[in-house]
mmCIF file of C-alpha atoms in Angstrom:
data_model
loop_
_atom_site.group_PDB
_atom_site.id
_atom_site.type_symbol
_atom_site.label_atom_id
_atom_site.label_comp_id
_atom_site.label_asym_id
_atom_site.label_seq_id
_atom_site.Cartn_x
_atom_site.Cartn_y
_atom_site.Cartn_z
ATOM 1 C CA UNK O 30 41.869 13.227 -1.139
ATOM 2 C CA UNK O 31 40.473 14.435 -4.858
ATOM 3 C CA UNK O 32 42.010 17.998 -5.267
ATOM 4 C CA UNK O 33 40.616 18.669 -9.005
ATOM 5 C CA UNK O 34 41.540 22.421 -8.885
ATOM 6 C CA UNK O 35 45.314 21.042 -8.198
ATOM 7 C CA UNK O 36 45.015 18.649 -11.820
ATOM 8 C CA UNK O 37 43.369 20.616 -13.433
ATOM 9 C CA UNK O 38 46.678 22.982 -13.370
ATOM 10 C CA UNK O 39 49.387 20.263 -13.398
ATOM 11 C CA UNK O 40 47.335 19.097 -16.455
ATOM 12 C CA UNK O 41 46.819 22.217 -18.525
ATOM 13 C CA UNK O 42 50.873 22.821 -17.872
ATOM 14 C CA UNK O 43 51.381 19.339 -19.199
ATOM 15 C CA UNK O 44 48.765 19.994 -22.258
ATOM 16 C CA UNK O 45 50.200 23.213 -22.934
ATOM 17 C CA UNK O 46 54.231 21.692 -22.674
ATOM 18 C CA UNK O 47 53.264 18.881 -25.103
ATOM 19 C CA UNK O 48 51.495 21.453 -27.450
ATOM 20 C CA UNK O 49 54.759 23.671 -27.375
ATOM 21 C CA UNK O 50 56.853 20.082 -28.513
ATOM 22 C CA UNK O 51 54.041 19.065 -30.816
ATOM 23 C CA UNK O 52 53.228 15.976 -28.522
ATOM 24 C CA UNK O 53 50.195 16.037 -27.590
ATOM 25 C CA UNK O 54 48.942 12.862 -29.177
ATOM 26 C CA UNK O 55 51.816 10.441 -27.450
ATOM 27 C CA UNK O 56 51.242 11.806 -23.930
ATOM 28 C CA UNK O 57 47.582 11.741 -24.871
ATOM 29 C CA UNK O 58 48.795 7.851 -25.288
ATOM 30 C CA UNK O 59 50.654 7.740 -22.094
ATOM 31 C CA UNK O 60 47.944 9.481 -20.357
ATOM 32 C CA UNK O 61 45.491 6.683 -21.295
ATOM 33 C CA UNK O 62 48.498 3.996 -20.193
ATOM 34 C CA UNK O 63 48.755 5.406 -16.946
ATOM 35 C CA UNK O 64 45.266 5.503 -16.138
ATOM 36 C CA UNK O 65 44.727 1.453 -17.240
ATOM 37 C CA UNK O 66 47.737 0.823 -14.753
ATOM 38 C CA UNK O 67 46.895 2.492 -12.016
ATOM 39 C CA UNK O 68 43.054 2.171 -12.792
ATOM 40 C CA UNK O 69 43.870 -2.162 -12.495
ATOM 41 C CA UNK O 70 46.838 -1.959 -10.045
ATOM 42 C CA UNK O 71 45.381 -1.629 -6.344
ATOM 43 C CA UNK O 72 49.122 -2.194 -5.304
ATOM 44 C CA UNK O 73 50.244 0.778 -7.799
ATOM 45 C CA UNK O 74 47.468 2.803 -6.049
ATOM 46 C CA UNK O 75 48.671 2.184 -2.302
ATOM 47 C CA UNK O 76 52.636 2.492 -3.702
ATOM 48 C CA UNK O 77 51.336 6.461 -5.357
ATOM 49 C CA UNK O 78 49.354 7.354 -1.984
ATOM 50 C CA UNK O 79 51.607 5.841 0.817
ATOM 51 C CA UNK O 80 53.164 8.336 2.546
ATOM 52 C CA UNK O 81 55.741 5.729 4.368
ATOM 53 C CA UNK O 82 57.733 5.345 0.548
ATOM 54 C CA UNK O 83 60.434 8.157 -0.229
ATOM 55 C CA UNK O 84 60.236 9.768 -3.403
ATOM 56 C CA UNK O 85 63.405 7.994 -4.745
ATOM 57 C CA UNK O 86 61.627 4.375 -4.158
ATOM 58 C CA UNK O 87 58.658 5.707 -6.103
ATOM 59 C CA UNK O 88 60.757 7.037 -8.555
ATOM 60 C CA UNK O 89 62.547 4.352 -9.239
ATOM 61 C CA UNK O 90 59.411 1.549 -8.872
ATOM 62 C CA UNK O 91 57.147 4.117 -11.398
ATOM 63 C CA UNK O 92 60.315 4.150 -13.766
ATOM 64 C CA UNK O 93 60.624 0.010 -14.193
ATOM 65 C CA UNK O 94 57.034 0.034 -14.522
ATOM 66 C CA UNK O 95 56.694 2.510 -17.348
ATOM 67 C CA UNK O 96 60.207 2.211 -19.109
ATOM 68 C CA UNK O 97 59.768 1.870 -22.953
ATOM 69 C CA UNK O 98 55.927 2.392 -22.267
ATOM 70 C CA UNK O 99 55.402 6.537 -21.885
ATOM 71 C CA UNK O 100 57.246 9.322 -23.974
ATOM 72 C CA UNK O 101 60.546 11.008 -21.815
ATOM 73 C CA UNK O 102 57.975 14.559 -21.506
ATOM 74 C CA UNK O 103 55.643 12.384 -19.527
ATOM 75 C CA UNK O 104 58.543 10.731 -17.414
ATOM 76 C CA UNK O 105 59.841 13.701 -16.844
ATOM 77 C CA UNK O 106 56.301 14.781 -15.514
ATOM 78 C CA UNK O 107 56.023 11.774 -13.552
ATOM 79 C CA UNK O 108 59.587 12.515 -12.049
ATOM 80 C CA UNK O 109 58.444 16.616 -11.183
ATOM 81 C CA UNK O 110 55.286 15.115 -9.802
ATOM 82 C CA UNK O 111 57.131 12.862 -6.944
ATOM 83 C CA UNK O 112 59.830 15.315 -6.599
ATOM 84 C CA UNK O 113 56.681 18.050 -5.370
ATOM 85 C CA UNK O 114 54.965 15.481 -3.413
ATOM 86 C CA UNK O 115 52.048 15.218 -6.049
ATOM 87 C CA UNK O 116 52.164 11.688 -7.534
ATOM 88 C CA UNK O 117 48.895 10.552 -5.227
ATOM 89 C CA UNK O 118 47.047 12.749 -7.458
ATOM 90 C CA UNK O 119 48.154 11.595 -10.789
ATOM 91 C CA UNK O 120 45.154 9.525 -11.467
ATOM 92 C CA UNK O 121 43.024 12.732 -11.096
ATOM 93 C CA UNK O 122 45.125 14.529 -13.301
ATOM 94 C CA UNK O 123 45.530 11.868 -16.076
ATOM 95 C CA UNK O 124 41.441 12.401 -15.923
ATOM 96 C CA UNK O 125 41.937 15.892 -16.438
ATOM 97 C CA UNK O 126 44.185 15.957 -19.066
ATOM 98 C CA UNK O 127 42.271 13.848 -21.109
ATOM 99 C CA UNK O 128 39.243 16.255 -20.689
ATOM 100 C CA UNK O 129 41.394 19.049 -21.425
ATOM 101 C CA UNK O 130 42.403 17.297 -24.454
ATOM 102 C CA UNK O 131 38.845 17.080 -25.195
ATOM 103 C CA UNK O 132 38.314 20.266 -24.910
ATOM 104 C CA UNK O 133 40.744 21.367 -26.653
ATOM 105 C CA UNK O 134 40.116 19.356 -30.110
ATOM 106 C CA UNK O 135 36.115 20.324 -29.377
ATOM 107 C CA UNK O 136 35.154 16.415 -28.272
ATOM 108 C CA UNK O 137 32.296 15.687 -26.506
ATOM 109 C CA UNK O 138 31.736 12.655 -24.167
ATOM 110 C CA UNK O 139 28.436 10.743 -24.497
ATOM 111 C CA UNK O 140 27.425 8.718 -21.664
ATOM 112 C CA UNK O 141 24.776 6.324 -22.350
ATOM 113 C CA UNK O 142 23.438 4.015 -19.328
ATOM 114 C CA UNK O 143 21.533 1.038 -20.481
ATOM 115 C CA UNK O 144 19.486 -2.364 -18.944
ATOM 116 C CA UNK O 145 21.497 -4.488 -21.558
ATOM 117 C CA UNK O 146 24.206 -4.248 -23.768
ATOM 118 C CA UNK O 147 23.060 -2.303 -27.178
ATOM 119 C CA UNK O 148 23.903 -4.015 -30.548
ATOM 120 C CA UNK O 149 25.772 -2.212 -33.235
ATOM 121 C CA UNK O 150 22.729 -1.071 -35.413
ATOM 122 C CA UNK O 151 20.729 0.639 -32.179
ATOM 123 C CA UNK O 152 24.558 2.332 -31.049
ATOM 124 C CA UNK O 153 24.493 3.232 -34.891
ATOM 125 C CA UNK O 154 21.209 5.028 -35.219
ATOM 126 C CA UNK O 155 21.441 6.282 -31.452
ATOM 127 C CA UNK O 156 24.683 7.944 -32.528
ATOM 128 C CA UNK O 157 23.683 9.526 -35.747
ATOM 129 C CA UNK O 158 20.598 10.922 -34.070
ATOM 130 C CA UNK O 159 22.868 12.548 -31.535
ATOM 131 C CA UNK O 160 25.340 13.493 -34.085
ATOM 132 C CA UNK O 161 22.921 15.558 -36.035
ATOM 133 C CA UNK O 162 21.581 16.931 -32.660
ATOM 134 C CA UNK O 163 24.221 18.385 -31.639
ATOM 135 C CA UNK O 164 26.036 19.331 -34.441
ATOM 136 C CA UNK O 165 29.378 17.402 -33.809
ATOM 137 C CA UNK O 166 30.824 14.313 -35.060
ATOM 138 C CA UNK O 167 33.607 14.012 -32.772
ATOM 139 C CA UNK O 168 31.957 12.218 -30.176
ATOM 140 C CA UNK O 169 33.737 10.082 -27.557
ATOM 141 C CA UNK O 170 30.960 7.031 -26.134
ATOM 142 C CA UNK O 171 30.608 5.739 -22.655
ATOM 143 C CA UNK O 172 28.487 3.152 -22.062
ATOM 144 C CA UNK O 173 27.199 1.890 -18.623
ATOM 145 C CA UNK O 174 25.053 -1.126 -17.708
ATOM 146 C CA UNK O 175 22.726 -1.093 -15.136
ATOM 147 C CA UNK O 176 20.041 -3.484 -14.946
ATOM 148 C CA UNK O 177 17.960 -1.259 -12.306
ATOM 149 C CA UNK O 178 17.079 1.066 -15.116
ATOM 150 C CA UNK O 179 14.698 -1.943 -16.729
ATOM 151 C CA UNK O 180 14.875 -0.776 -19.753
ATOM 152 C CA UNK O 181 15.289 1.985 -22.656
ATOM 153 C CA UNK O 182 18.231 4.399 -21.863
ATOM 154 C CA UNK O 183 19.799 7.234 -19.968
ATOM 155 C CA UNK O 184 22.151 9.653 -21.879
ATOM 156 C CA UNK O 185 23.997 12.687 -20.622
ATOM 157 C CA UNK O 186 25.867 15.053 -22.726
ATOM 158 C CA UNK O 187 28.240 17.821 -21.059
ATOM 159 C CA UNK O 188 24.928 19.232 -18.622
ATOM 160 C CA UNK O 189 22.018 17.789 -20.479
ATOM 161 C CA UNK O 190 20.412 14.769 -19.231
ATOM 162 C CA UNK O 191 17.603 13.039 -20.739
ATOM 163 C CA UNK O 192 15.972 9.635 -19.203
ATOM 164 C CA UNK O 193 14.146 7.809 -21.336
ATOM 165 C CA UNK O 194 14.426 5.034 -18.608
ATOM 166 C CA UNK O 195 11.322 2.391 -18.126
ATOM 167 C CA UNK O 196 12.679 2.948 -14.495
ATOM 168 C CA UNK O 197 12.051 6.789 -14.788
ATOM 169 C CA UNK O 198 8.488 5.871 -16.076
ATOM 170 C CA UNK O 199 7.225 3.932 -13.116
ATOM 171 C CA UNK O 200 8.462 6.212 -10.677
ATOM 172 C CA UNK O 201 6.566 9.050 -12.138
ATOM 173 C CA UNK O 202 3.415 6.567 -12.274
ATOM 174 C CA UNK O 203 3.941 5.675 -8.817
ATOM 175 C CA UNK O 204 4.146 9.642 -7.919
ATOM 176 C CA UNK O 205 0.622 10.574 -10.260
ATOM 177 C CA UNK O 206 -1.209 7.646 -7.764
ATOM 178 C CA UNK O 207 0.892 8.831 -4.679
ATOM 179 C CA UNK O 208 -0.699 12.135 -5.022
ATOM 180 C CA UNK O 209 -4.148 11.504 -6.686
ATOM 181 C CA UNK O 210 -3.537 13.537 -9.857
ATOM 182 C CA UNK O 211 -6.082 11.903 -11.464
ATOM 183 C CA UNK O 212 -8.465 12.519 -8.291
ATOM 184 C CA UNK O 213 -10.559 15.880 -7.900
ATOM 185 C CA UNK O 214 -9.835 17.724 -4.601
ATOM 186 C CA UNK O 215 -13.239 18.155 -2.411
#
């Protein structure tokens, strides 16, 4: 079950621990590693949430996974994390590191939801525009396809939204003729 208040703290101690070592940028790294493994692994997933596995099994399956891969501060994490009974949450919390992280080094994550992949020159002059916008060139981009939007683009920055969606467009067309907008009332 998603607990985001409980990451949220086990990742600001982490954040704040690395800061103190002047490590933030390698468990930033492991962070990332983490989330590709468990984000591909559905058998790393069930091994992290199973109840049925001790501690020491996890332990000792998580440390032949990630040996070599992830710095000794974020094995050590790993290690406090299965000792407390925490590890099914440590996707959620590699999630909220990394926006932590973000947060901390003022980056903002653009999420831009197109019919069909952009080319380079329209992702160029998309991000400039929102560059000068807002004020910020660190800017980390999403991208999602999704055919159901038609065509143009959605983007969402922190809490602004804008839709700029063909999609968007024919349901407020199909709204003006649902309600006669264009029809006097007698």
């Amino acid at each position: 079950m998603p607990n985001p208040r409980l990451a949220s703290r086990y990742a600001k101690s982490l954040l704040d621990l690395a800061k103190e070592q002047n490590n933030v940028e390698a468990v930033l790294s492991d962070m990332k590693t983490l989330q590709n493994a468990i984000g591909h692994s559905r058998d790393l997933q069930m091994l992290l949430q199973s109840p049925l596995v001790k501690g020491d099994k996890k332990s000792a399956v998580l440390e032949s996974i990630f040996a070599g891969k992830i710095s000794t501060l974020t094995n050590a994490f790993i290690n406090l994390l299965v000792k407390k009974g925490r590890e099914a949450n440590l996707a959620e919390m590699t999630n909220a590191f990394e926006a932590q992280y973000q947060e901390l080094n003022n980056i903002q994550t653009v999420h831009i939801t197109t019919a069909y992949p952009m080319d380079t020159v329209t992702m160029e002059v998309l991000s400039a525009q929102i560059k000068r916008s807002l004020g910020n060139d660190k800017l980390v981009y999403k991208t999602i396809i999704d055919p159901a939007i038609i065509g143009g683009f959605k983007l969402q920055v922190g809490d602004k939204y804008f839709d700029m969606s063909i999609s968007r467009d024919l349901t407020d067309i199909r709204n003006q003729f649902t309600k006669n907008a264009f029809v006097a009332d007698i």
